[in-house]
Coordinates of C-alpha atoms in Angstrom, one line a residue:
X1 CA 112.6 39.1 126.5
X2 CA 114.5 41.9 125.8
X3 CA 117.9 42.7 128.0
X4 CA 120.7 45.4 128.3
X5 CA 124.2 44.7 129.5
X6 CA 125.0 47.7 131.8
X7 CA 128.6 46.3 133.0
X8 CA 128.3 43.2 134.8
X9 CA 124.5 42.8 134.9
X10 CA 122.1 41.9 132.8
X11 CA 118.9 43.9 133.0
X12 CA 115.6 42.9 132.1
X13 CA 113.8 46.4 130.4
X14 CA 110.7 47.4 128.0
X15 CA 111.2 50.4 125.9
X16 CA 108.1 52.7 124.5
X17 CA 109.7 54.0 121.5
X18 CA 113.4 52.3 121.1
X19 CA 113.5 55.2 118.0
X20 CA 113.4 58.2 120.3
X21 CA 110.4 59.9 121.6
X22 CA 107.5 60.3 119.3
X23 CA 106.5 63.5 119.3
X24 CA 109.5 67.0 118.7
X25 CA 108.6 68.0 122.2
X26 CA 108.7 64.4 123.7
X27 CA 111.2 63.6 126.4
X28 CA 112.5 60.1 127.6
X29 CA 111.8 58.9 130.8
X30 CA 113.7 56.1 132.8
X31 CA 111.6 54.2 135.5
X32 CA 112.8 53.0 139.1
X33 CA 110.9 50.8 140.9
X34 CA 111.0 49.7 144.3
X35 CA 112.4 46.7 147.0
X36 CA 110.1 43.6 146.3
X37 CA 108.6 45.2 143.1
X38 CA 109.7 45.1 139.3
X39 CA 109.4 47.5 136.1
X40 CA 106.1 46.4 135.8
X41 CA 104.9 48.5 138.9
X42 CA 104.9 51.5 136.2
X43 CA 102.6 49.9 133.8
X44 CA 99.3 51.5 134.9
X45 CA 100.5 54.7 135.2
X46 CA 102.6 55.1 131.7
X47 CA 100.0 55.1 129.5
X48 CA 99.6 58.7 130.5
X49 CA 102.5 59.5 128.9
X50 CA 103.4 57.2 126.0
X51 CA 101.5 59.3 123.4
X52 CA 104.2 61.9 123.4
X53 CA 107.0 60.6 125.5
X54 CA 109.6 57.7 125.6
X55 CA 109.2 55.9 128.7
X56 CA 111.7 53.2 129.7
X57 CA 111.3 50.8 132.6
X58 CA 113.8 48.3 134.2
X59 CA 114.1 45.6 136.8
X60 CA 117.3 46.5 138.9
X61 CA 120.1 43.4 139.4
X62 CA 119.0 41.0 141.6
X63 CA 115.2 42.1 141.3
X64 CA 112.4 40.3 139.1
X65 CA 114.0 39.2 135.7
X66 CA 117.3 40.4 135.8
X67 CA 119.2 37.8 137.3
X68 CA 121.3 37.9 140.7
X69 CA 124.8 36.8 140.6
X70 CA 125.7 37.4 144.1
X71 CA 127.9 40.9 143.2
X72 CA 127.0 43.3 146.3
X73 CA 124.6 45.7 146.0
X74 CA 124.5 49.3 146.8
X75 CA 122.3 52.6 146.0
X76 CA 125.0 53.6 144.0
X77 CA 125.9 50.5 142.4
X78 CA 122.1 50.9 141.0
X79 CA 122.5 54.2 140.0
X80 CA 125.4 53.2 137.7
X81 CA 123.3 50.8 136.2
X82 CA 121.1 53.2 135.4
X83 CA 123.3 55.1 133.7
X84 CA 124.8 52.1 132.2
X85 CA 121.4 51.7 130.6
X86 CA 120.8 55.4 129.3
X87 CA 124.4 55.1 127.6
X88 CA 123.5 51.1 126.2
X89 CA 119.9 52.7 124.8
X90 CA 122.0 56.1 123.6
X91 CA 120.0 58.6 125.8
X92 CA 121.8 62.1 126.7
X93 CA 119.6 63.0 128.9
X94 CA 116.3 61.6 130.7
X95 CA 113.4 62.6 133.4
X96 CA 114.6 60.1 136.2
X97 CA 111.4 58.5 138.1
X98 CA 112.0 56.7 141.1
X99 CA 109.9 55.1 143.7
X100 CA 110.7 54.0 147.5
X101 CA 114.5 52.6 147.2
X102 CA 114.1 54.1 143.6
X103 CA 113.6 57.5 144.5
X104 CA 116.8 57.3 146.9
X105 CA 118.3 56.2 143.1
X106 CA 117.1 58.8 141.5
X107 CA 118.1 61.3 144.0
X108 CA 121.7 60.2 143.9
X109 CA 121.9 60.4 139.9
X110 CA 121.3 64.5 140.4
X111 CA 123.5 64.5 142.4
X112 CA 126.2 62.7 140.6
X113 CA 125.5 63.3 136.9
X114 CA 123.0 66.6 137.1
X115 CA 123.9 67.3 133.3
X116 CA 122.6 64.2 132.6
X117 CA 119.4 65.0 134.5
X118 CA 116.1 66.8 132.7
X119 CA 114.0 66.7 136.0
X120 CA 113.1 63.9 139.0
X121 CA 110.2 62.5 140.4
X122 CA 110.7 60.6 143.6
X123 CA 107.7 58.6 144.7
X124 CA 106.9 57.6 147.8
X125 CA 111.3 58.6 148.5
X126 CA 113.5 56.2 150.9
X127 CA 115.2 58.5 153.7
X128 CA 117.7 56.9 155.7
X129 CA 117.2 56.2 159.0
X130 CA 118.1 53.9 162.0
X131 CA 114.4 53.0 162.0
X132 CA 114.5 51.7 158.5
X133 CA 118.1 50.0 159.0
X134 CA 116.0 47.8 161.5
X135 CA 113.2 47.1 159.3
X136 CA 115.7 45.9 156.3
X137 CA 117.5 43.7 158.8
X138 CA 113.8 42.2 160.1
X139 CA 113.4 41.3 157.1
X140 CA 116.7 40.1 155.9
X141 CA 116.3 37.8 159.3
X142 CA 112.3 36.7 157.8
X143 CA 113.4 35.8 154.3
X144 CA 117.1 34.2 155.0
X145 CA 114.8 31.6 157.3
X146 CA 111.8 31.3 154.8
X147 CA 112.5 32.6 151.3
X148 CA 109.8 35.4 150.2
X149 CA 106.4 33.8 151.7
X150 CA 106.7 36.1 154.7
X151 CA 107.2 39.1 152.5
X152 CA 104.3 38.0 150.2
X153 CA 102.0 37.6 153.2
X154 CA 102.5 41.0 155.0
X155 CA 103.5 43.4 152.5
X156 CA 100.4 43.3 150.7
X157 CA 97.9 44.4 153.5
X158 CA 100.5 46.1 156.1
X159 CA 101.8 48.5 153.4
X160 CA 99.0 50.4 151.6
X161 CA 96.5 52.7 152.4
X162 CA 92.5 52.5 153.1
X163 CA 91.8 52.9 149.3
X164 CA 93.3 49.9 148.3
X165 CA 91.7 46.5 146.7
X166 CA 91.5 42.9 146.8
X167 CA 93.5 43.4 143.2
X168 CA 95.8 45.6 144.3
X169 CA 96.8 43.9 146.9
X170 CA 97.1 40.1 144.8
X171 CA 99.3 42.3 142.5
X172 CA 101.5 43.5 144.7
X173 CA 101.4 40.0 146.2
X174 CA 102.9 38.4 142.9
X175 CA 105.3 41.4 142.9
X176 CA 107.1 40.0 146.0
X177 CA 106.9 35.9 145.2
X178 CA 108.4 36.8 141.8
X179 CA 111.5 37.9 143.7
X180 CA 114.9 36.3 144.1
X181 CA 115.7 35.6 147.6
X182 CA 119.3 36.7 147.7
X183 CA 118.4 39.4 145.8
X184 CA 115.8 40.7 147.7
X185 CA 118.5 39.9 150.4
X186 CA 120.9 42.0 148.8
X187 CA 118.9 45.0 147.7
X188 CA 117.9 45.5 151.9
X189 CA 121.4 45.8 152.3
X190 CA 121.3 48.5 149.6
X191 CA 118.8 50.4 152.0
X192 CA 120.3 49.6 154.9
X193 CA 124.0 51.1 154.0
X194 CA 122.3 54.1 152.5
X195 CA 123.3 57.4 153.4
X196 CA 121.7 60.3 153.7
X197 CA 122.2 62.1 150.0
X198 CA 123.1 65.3 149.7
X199 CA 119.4 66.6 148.8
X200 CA 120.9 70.1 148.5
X201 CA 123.1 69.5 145.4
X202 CA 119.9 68.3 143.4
X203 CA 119.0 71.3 141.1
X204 CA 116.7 69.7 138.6
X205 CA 113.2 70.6 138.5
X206 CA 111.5 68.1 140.9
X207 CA 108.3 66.4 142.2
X208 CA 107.7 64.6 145.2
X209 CA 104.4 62.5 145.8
X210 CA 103.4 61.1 148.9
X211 CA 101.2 58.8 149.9
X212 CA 99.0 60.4 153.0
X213 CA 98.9 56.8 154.9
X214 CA 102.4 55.7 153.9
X215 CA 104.6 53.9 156.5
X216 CA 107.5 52.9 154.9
X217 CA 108.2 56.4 153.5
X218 CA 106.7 58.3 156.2
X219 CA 105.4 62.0 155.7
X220 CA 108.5 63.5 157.9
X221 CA 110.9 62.1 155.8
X222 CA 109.2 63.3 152.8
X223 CA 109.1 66.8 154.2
X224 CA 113.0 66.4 155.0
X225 CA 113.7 65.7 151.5
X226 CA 111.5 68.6 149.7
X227 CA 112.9 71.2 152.5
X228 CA 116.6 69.9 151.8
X229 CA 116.4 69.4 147.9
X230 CA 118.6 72.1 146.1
X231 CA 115.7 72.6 143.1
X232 CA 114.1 75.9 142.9
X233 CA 111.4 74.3 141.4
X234 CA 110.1 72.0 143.7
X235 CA 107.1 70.6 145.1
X236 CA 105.0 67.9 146.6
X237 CA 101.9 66.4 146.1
X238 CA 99.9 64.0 148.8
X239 CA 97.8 61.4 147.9
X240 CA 94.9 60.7 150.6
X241 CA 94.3 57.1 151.3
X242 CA 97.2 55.9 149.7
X243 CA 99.9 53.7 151.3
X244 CA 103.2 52.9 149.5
X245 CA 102.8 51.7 146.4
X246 CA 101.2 54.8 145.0
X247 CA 101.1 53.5 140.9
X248 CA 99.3 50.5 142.4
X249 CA 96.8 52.0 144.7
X250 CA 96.0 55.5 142.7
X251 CA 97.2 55.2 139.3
X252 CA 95.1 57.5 137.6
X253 CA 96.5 60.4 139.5
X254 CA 100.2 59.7 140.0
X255 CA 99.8 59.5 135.9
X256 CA 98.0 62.9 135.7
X257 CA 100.7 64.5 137.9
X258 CA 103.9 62.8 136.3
X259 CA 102.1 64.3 133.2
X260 CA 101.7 67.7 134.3
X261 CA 105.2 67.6 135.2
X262 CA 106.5 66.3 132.1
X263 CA 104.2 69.7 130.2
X264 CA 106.4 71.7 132.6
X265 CA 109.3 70.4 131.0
X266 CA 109.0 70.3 127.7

């Protein structure tokens, strides 16, 4: 399995095109996923750009395959790791995709490095709030007692939309039980220290899609973001029947629309 050292961690990744991106227009793309989820939530949804882009996904420390050694984790300690990884794979510059916790990532690298930042796509975006300090610290509570059955058992069904399947759900399912327990642990105390980023020093082009009957990243905080985001190209697009895990439940259109993006960018 292939790895890249980003300072202290190890992190598990998969690389389209380890070369550069395969067509003269191509542009590389860096993946984010999720609390409870792994690189491979991206996998039905980058097909739609492999043919002309480089697309590179990761699991974060302490999530999936890259190992958790008990350093504390933070939004920003995951955003250097991400950059760790652009500079370990030689990439300048990249389209930074980010989903849930991910998109809060994302978010934070155009803030931080914006010259390093071709354009963002936050999916389904984290926004901080007491209401979600409570729900990371439920579930710190669940999992400290009973390791990642309780997650496995509620997540699947609680946290999508009407649309979604019997094999969805069993995929998002195995998404969860593959976790790490202190991990997962530490990566909701991630979320629950986040701050509110400053959305308005964002200036790369940038995409926000929602998920119409998502609870964890609820439309009101997705407004907040788009109104407060700095871009002057900006939008966002709403999924109907869709829940949280967007790449999951409709992956045929969040690929179509990361794709129209990327064609705006090139």
């Amino acid at each position: 399995m292939p790895f890249v050292q980003s300072g202290r961690h190890n992190l598990h990744y998969a690389d389209s095109h380890p070369s550069g991106p395969p067509t003269p227009t191509g542009l590389t793309f860096i993946f984010i996923h999720g609390l409870g989820s792994s690189q491979n939530y991206y996998f039905p949804v980058i097909h739609h750009l492999t043919a002309s882009h480089r697309c590179i996904t990761l699991d974060t420390y302490g999530a999936a395959r890259s190992p958790f050694t008990g350093d504390q984790i933070s939004i920003n300690s995951i955003a250097d790791d991400v950059l760790g990884v652009l500079d370990a794979l030689h990439v300048t510059k990249a389209v930074l995709v980010g989903h849930s916790m991910g998109g809060l990532v994302v978010i934070e690298l155009g803030v931080r490095y914006p010259d390093r930042v071709v354009g963002i796509v936050a999916i389904g975006p984290t926004h901080p709030s007491d209401t979600l300090v409570g729900a990371m610290n439920s579930r710190v509570g669940k999992v400290t007692e009973a390791g990642m059955e309780p997650m496995a058992n509620t997540i699947p069904s609680a946290a999508v939309g009407s649309r979604s399947t019997p094999l969805q759900r069993a995929f998002i399912r195995e998404l969860l039980l593959g976790q790490d327990a202190n991990g997962y642990i530490a990566l909701c105390g991630a979320i629950s220290s986040a701050r509110v980023p400053e959305y308005s020093a964002v200036h790369a082009p940038f995409l926000l899609i929602a998920g119409e009957e998502d609870k964890s990243a609820a439309m009101e905080g997705c407004q907040y973001i788009l109104a407060h985001v700095g871009s002057q190209s900006k939008r966002m697009e709403v999924l109907s029947g869709v829940g949280h895990w967007h790449c999951i439940e409709a992956p045929e259109e969040v690929g179509r629309l990361i794709g129209s993006f990327a064609g705006e960018l090139s």
